[in-house]
Coordinates of C-alpha atoms in Angstrom, one line a residue:
M181 CA -13.2 -2.6 -24.9
A182 CA -15.7 -2.5 -21.6
L183 CA -19.0 -5.4 -22.2
E184 CA -21.3 -5.9 -20.2
I185 CA -21.9 -9.1 -19.6
L186 CA -25.6 -10.7 -18.3
D187 CA -24.9 -13.0 -15.8
T188 CA -27.2 -13.9 -13.4
N189 CA -25.5 -17.2 -11.3
Q190 CA -23.6 -15.2 -7.6
E191 CA -21.9 -17.9 -7.9
Q192 CA -19.8 -15.8 -10.8
S193 CA -19.6 -18.5 -14.3
F194 CA -18.4 -15.5 -16.1
R195 CA -15.0 -15.2 -13.7
D196 CA -14.1 -18.7 -13.9
L197 CA -14.5 -18.3 -18.4
C198 CA -11.9 -15.7 -17.7
G199 CA -10.3 -17.6 -15.5
P200 CA -6.6 -17.3 -13.1
A201 CA -5.4 -13.6 -13.6
D202 CA -1.7 -15.7 -14.2
P203 CA -1.5 -16.7 -17.9
E204 CA 0.9 -19.2 -17.4
I205 CA -0.7 -20.8 -14.4
S206 CA -4.3 -20.4 -16.2
R207 CA -3.2 -23.1 -19.4
L208 CA -1.9 -25.1 -16.4
L209 CA -5.6 -25.3 -14.5
R210 CA -7.8 -24.4 -16.8
P211 CA -6.4 -24.1 -20.4
N212 CA -9.9 -23.2 -21.4
T213 CA -10.1 -20.1 -20.0
L214 CA -9.7 -17.0 -21.4
R215 CA -6.3 -16.0 -20.1
A216 CA -5.2 -19.5 -21.4
L217 CA -6.3 -18.9 -24.2
F218 CA -5.3 -15.2 -25.0
G219 CA -3.3 -13.9 -22.5
K220 CA 0.6 -13.5 -22.4
D221 CA 1.5 -12.3 -19.4
K222 CA 0.1 -11.0 -15.6
L223 CA -0.6 -7.3 -16.8
K224 CA -1.4 -8.1 -20.2
N225 CA -3.4 -11.4 -19.9
A226 CA -5.9 -10.4 -22.2
V227 CA -9.2 -9.0 -20.5
H228 CA -10.2 -8.1 -16.8
C229 CA -13.6 -9.2 -14.9
T230 CA -15.1 -8.5 -11.7
D231 CA -14.2 -10.7 -9.0
L232 CA -16.3 -10.2 -7.0
P233 CA -20.3 -10.1 -7.2
E234 CA -20.6 -7.2 -4.5
D235 CA -18.8 -5.5 -7.0
R236 CA -20.6 -6.0 -10.6
V237 CA -22.4 -2.8 -11.1
L238 CA -20.0 -0.2 -9.6
E239 CA -16.3 -1.7 -9.1
E240 CA -14.7 0.4 -6.5
E241 CA -10.7 1.7 -6.4
R242 CA -8.7 -1.7 -5.9
Y243 CA -4.9 -2.6 -5.1
A244 CA -4.0 -5.9 -5.7
F245 CA -1.0 -7.5 -5.6
L246 CA 1.1 -11.2 -6.2
T247 CA 2.8 -12.4 -2.4
E248 CA 4.0 -15.1 -1.1
W249 CA 3.8 -16.7 3.2
F250 CA 5.8 -19.3 3.8
D251 CA 3.6 -21.6 6.1
P252 CA 5.3 -22.4 9.4
I253 CA 3.3 -25.1 10.5
A254 CA 3.3 -26.8 7.1
A255 CA 7.0 -25.5 5.8
V256 CA 5.6 -24.9 2.8
L257 CA 5.9 -21.3 1.2
R258 CA 2.1 -20.1 -0.2
C259 CA 1.0 -17.9 -3.0
F260 CA -1.2 -15.4 -2.4
Q261 CA -3.4 -12.7 -4.2
L262 CA -3.9 -9.8 -1.4
F263 CA -6.3 -7.1 -2.7
Y264 CA -6.6 -4.3 -0.7
Y265 CA -9.5 -1.9 -0.9
P266 CA -8.4 2.1 0.1
N267 CA -12.0 3.6 0.3
D268 CA -12.6 1.6 3.5
G269 CA -9.3 0.1 4.3
S270 CA -10.1 -3.1 3.6
V271 CA -8.4 -6.8 2.9
E272 CA -8.9 -9.9 0.6
M273 CA -6.9 -12.5 0.1
F274 CA -7.4 -16.3 -2.7
D275 CA -5.2 -18.2 -2.7
M276 CA -3.4 -19.4 -5.7
K277 CA -2.9 -23.1 -5.4
K278 CA -6.5 -24.2 -4.4
Q279 CA -8.1 -21.3 -6.4
Q280 CA -10.4 -20.1 -3.5
K281 CA -11.3 -17.1 -1.8
F282 CA -8.5 -18.0 1.7
L283 CA -9.7 -14.2 3.8
K284 CA -13.1 -12.8 3.0
R285 CA -12.5 -9.4 2.7
I286 CA -12.9 -7.5 6.1
K287 CA -11.9 -4.5 7.3
Y288 CA -8.1 -4.1 8.4
D289 CA -6.5 -0.7 10.2
D290 CA -3.9 -2.1 10.7
L291 CA -2.0 -2.3 7.0
D292 CA -0.7 1.6 6.0
P293 CA -1.2 2.2 1.9
K294 CA 2.1 3.5 2.1
D295 CA 4.1 -0.2 2.7
L296 CA 2.2 -1.2 -0.2
F297 CA 5.2 -1.3 -2.6
I298 CA 6.9 -4.0 -4.3
G299 CA 9.9 -5.7 -2.4
N300 CA 8.0 -5.2 1.1
R301 CA 6.9 -6.6 4.0
V302 CA 3.7 -6.1 5.4
K303 CA 1.5 -8.5 8.0
V304 CA -2.1 -9.3 7.2
F305 CA -3.3 -10.8 10.9
S306 CA 0.0 -12.2 11.8
R307 CA 0.7 -13.4 8.6
Q308 CA 3.6 -12.0 6.7
L309 CA 3.5 -12.0 3.5
N310 CA 6.3 -10.6 1.2
L311 CA 4.6 -8.5 -1.9
M312 CA 5.9 -9.7 -4.9
D313 CA 4.3 -8.2 -8.2
Y314 CA 1.5 -6.5 -8.5
G315 CA -1.9 -8.9 -9.7
D316 CA -2.9 -6.4 -12.3
E317 CA -2.1 -3.3 -14.4
Y318 CA -4.5 -1.3 -13.1
T319 CA -2.5 -1.4 -9.4
A320 CA 1.0 -1.7 -11.7
N321 CA 0.1 1.5 -13.9
K322 CA -1.5 3.8 -10.1
L323 CA 1.0 2.6 -7.6
G324 CA 4.0 2.1 -9.8
S325 CA 4.6 4.8 -12.0
K326 CA 6.3 6.8 -10.4
K327 CA 7.7 5.2 -7.7
E328 CA 12.1 4.9 -8.1
R329 CA 14.5 3.3 -5.8
T330 CA 17.9 5.1 -5.0
L331 CA 21.2 4.8 -3.2
A332 CA 21.3 7.2 -0.6
L333 CA 25.3 7.6 1.0
I334 CA 25.6 9.5 3.6
K335 CA 29.1 10.4 3.6
P336 CA 32.0 9.5 6.6
D337 CA 31.6 13.9 8.3
A338 CA 27.8 13.2 8.4
V339 CA 27.5 10.1 10.2
T340 CA 27.4 11.3 13.5
K341 CA 23.7 12.8 12.1
I342 CA 22.3 10.3 10.7
G343 CA 19.5 10.3 13.1
E344 CA 18.7 14.1 11.8
V345 CA 18.4 13.0 8.5
L346 CA 16.3 9.8 8.3
E347 CA 13.5 12.3 10.3
K348 CA 14.6 14.7 7.6
I349 CA 14.1 11.8 4.8
Y350 CA 10.7 11.1 6.6
A351 CA 9.8 14.5 6.2
S352 CA 10.0 14.5 2.9
N353 CA 7.7 10.7 1.7
L354 CA 10.9 8.4 1.1
I355 CA 11.0 5.2 2.4
V356 CA 14.1 3.6 3.7
T357 CA 13.9 0.4 2.7
K358 CA 17.6 -0.8 3.1
A359 CA 20.4 0.3 5.7
K360 CA 24.2 -0.9 6.2
M361 CA 27.2 0.9 8.2
T362 CA 30.1 0.1 6.3
N363 CA 33.1 1.2 5.7
N364 CA 33.9 0.1 1.9
S365 CA 33.5 3.4 0.5
V366 CA 36.3 3.2 -1.8
H367 CA 34.2 4.3 -5.2
F368 CA 33.0 8.1 -3.0
L369 CA 36.4 8.8 -2.3
S370 CA 36.1 9.1 1.4
S371 CA 37.8 7.4 4.4
G372 CA 35.3 6.2 7.5
P373 CA 32.4 4.5 8.5
V374 CA 29.7 5.3 5.5
V375 CA 25.7 4.5 6.1
A376 CA 24.3 2.9 2.1
M377 CA 20.2 3.3 2.2
E378 CA 18.2 1.7 -0.4
L379 CA 15.3 4.9 -0.8
M380 CA 11.4 4.6 -2.2
G381 CA 9.2 6.5 -2.9
D382 CA 7.4 8.7 -6.3
E383 CA 10.6 9.8 -8.4
A384 CA 12.8 8.7 -5.9
V385 CA 16.2 9.7 -7.4
S386 CA 15.1 13.4 -8.1
A387 CA 13.6 13.5 -5.1
W388 CA 16.8 13.0 -3.0
K389 CA 19.7 14.8 -5.4
K390 CA 17.0 18.0 -4.3
F391 CA 17.1 17.1 -0.9
L392 CA 20.8 16.8 -1.1
G393 CA 21.3 19.9 -3.3
P394 CA 24.1 21.5 -5.3
A395 CA 27.2 19.3 -5.1
E396 CA 29.8 22.3 -3.2
S397 CA 28.2 23.4 -0.2
S398 CA 29.6 26.8 -0.3
G399 CA 26.7 26.9 -3.2
A400 CA 24.2 24.9 -1.9
Q401 CA 24.4 27.6 1.0
R402 CA 23.2 30.8 -1.2
E403 CA 21.3 28.5 -4.0
A404 CA 19.8 25.8 -1.5
P405 CA 20.4 27.2 2.1
Q406 CA 17.8 24.7 3.2
S407 CA 19.3 21.4 1.7
A408 CA 21.5 18.8 3.3
R409 CA 24.2 19.7 1.9
A410 CA 23.7 23.4 2.9
Q411 CA 23.1 22.4 6.2
F412 CA 25.8 19.5 7.0
G413 CA 28.2 20.1 4.6
T414 CA 31.3 22.2 4.3
D415 CA 32.8 21.8 0.7
G416 CA 32.9 20.1 -2.6
I417 CA 34.3 16.3 -0.8
R418 CA 33.0 16.5 2.6
N419 CA 29.3 17.6 1.3
F420 CA 27.4 15.3 3.2
G421 CA 26.4 12.9 0.6
H422 CA 26.0 10.9 -2.2
G423 CA 23.1 10.2 -4.5
S424 CA 22.4 8.5 -7.9
D425 CA 22.4 9.8 -11.4
S426 CA 20.3 8.3 -13.2
L427 CA 17.9 5.4 -12.3
A428 CA 21.0 2.9 -14.0
A429 CA 23.5 4.2 -11.5
A430 CA 20.9 3.3 -9.0
A431 CA 20.7 0.3 -9.8
R432 CA 24.5 -0.4 -10.1
E433 CA 25.2 1.6 -7.3
L434 CA 22.6 -0.2 -5.1
E435 CA 24.0 -3.8 -6.6
F436 CA 27.0 -3.6 -5.0
F437 CA 25.7 -2.2 -1.9
F438 CA 22.8 -4.6 -1.5
P439 CA 23.3 -7.3 -3.5
S440 CA 20.6 -8.8 -5.4
T441 CA 21.9 -12.0 -6.3
I442 CA 24.2 -14.6 -5.3
G443 CA 27.5 -13.0 -2.4
Y444 CA 27.4 -10.3 -0.3
G445 CA 27.7 -6.6 0.2
P446 CA 30.5 -4.4 1.5
P447 CA 31.5 -5.7 5.1
N448 CA 29.5 -4.3 8.4
T449 CA 30.9 -2.3 11.1
A450 CA 31.0 -3.8 14.0
T451 CA 33.1 -4.8 16.5
Y452 CA 31.9 -6.6 18.8
T453 CA 33.9 -5.5 21.8
D454 CA 32.4 -3.0 25.2
S455 CA 28.6 -2.8 23.0
T456 CA 25.8 -4.3 23.7
C457 CA 23.0 -4.4 20.6
C458 CA 19.9 -2.5 20.2
I459 CA 17.0 -3.0 18.1
I460 CA 14.2 -0.5 16.7
K461 CA 11.1 -2.2 16.9
P462 CA 8.9 -3.0 13.2
H463 CA 6.3 -0.5 14.6
A464 CA 8.9 2.1 15.4
I465 CA 10.1 2.0 12.0
A466 CA 6.8 2.1 10.5
E467 CA 5.2 4.7 12.2
G468 CA 8.7 7.0 11.0
L469 CA 10.2 6.8 15.2
T470 CA 14.1 5.8 13.9
G471 CA 15.2 9.3 13.3
K472 CA 14.1 10.7 16.8
I473 CA 15.5 7.2 18.5
L474 CA 18.8 7.6 16.5
N475 CA 19.3 11.2 18.1
T476 CA 18.3 10.7 21.6
I477 CA 20.9 8.0 22.0
S478 CA 22.9 10.5 20.2
E479 CA 22.6 13.3 22.6
A480 CA 22.5 10.7 25.9
G481 CA 26.2 10.2 24.8
F482 CA 26.1 6.9 23.7
E483 CA 28.0 6.2 19.7
M484 CA 26.6 4.2 17.3
L485 CA 29.4 1.6 16.1
A486 CA 27.4 -0.9 13.6
L487 CA 24.3 -0.1 12.6
Q488 CA 21.4 -2.6 9.9
M489 CA 18.2 -2.9 9.0
F490 CA 17.2 -6.6 8.1
N491 CA 14.2 -8.1 7.9
V492 CA 14.1 -11.1 10.0
D493 CA 11.8 -14.1 9.2
R494 CA 9.8 -15.3 12.5
A495 CA 12.0 -18.6 13.1
N496 CA 15.3 -16.5 13.0
A497 CA 12.6 -14.4 16.0
E498 CA 12.6 -17.8 17.9
E499 CA 16.0 -18.5 17.9
F500 CA 16.8 -15.3 19.4
F501 CA 14.3 -14.3 21.9
E502 CA 14.7 -17.9 22.9
V503 CA 15.6 -16.9 26.3
Y504 CA 11.7 -15.5 27.1
K505 CA 9.9 -18.6 26.1
G506 CA 8.3 -19.3 28.5
V507 CA 9.6 -16.5 30.8
V508 CA 7.3 -13.5 30.3
P509 CA 3.8 -14.0 28.6
E510 CA 4.9 -11.8 26.1
Y511 CA 6.9 -14.2 24.0
N512 CA 4.7 -14.6 21.2
G513 CA 3.8 -11.6 21.5
M514 CA 8.0 -10.6 20.8
V515 CA 8.2 -12.9 18.1
N516 CA 5.6 -11.9 16.3
E517 CA 6.5 -7.5 16.3
L518 CA 9.8 -8.4 15.8
C519 CA 9.0 -10.5 12.1
S520 CA 6.3 -7.9 11.3
G521 CA 8.7 -5.7 8.7
A522 CA 12.5 -4.2 8.9
C523 CA 14.1 -3.9 12.0
M524 CA 17.2 -1.8 12.4
A525 CA 19.5 -3.1 14.9
L526 CA 22.5 -1.8 16.2
E527 CA 25.6 -1.7 18.0
I528 CA 26.3 0.1 21.0
L529 CA 29.6 1.2 22.6
D530 CA 28.6 0.7 26.2
T531 CA 31.7 0.2 28.1
D532 CA 29.6 0.5 32.0
Q533 CA 29.1 -3.3 32.9
Q534 CA 26.2 -2.2 35.1
Q535 CA 24.3 -1.4 31.6
S536 CA 23.7 2.3 31.4
F537 CA 22.4 1.6 27.7
R538 CA 19.4 -0.5 29.4
D539 CA 19.2 2.6 31.7
L540 CA 18.5 4.9 28.5
C541 CA 16.1 2.2 27.1
G542 CA 13.9 1.8 30.4
P543 CA 11.9 -0.9 32.2
A544 CA 10.5 -2.6 29.0
D545 CA 6.3 -1.5 30.2
P546 CA 6.2 1.6 28.2
E547 CA 3.0 2.7 31.0
V548 CA 5.8 2.6 33.8
S549 CA 8.6 3.5 32.1
R550 CA 6.6 7.1 31.9
L551 CA 5.7 7.2 35.3
L552 CA 9.2 6.4 36.8
R553 CA 12.0 6.7 33.8
P554 CA 9.8 9.5 32.1
N555 CA 13.1 10.6 29.7
T556 CA 13.6 7.0 28.3
L557 CA 13.3 6.0 25.1
R558 CA 10.5 3.1 26.1
A559 CA 8.3 6.2 27.9
L560 CA 9.1 8.2 24.3
F561 CA 8.1 6.7 21.5
G562 CA 7.0 3.0 23.4
K563 CA 3.1 2.4 23.5
D564 CA 3.0 -1.6 25.1
K565 CA 4.8 -4.0 27.0
V566 CA 5.3 -5.7 22.8
K567 CA 5.8 -2.7 20.9
N568 CA 7.9 -0.7 23.5
A569 CA 10.3 1.3 20.7
V570 CA 13.3 -0.9 21.3
H571 CA 14.5 -4.5 22.3
C572 CA 18.4 -4.2 24.3
T573 CA 20.9 -6.6 26.0
D574 CA 19.4 -7.4 29.1
L575 CA 22.3 -9.5 30.7
P576 CA 26.1 -8.4 30.6
E577 CA 27.3 -11.8 29.4
D578 CA 24.5 -11.6 26.5
R579 CA 25.7 -8.8 24.9
V580 CA 28.4 -9.5 23.0
L581 CA 25.8 -12.0 21.8
E582 CA 23.4 -10.6 20.6
V583 CA 25.6 -8.6 18.3
E584 CA 26.8 -10.9 16.7
Y585 CA 23.1 -12.5 16.2
F586 CA 22.8 -9.8 14.2
F587 CA 25.9 -8.4 12.4
K588 CA 28.2 -12.2 12.7
I589 CA 24.9 -14.3 11.9
L590 CA 22.5 -12.9 10.0
D591 CA 24.6 -10.5 8.2
G592 CA 26.7 -13.1 7.0

């Protein structure tokens, strides 16, 4: 039932009567409000009311999310409602504890709508917000109804093609939210390293199965010549990859590789020997450049010994880049970039003590790289000295230390 309510108070007195969106919070802080009295949960919270005065007459489309942000100064986890307006790309934030507006509505071009899914981390004016839940039923129905997660497993015979695979996944409008190279593949009757990934997208289970094609590679070549198994598989076992058969199977298989509860998934494949560290930065991941970067690394003759995606918090980013503090003016920007979203850490086999992989990365400034070393990673994929596509170990003595930081400390 829709109601038009006479409300001449521009401070939104009727909204005060409705109370906070979460009935539990309403019952705690505002026990006489409509949502406190009649609401059940954040979706079945009895009533919807207009949040902003300017939206009263004609409400425009708006997505709402419940988010968490760790305040490093106060060492406190703060809860906000994040509102995103797709019509003009503006955002607004509401402090859940203080029950007051934290950020007035303002246009923010750096937030991509495709990054708005539960479990992701987004940056809003330098704050790393974890998207914990949908903030209202409309957003849940609009954005969450078709969103699924599934396991994508790249078998040993196709691991060397991982860059090309990621490019095709990106072109299929699926998002890689987790990834890890591991030797533990007993569940899939294969030996050697595999790459396990969590894919998220509209009807991801069926989308990934269609991407794979028929289980037998020869059948795939006849029936679905554009499928991955047709292009990369050889038979019914060495058939490129595995996909979950259902949502239930996906949940079970994802829990095995990426446990959500206490415990560890299968071990990574890091060797910590004759190797160096490379990190594909969050901006490059978000721009869909991961596959291109991995292809360039492989084409240059380098072998990837370990691969894993991480969401690095600010404290870890500061610790990892501590050697640059007070040395390079971009230190704060480097920290902000590393913790702005998911990154991908790589262990690269590199026995050349003259740092040949570092040569492939190129100078830290992409403009200088494009002038002097146009075929390097930073020249090809970098934007500026902070968003320069990749980090690589600078000093020979730090190679193993940086690999250990990600694959032993953070993965542990």
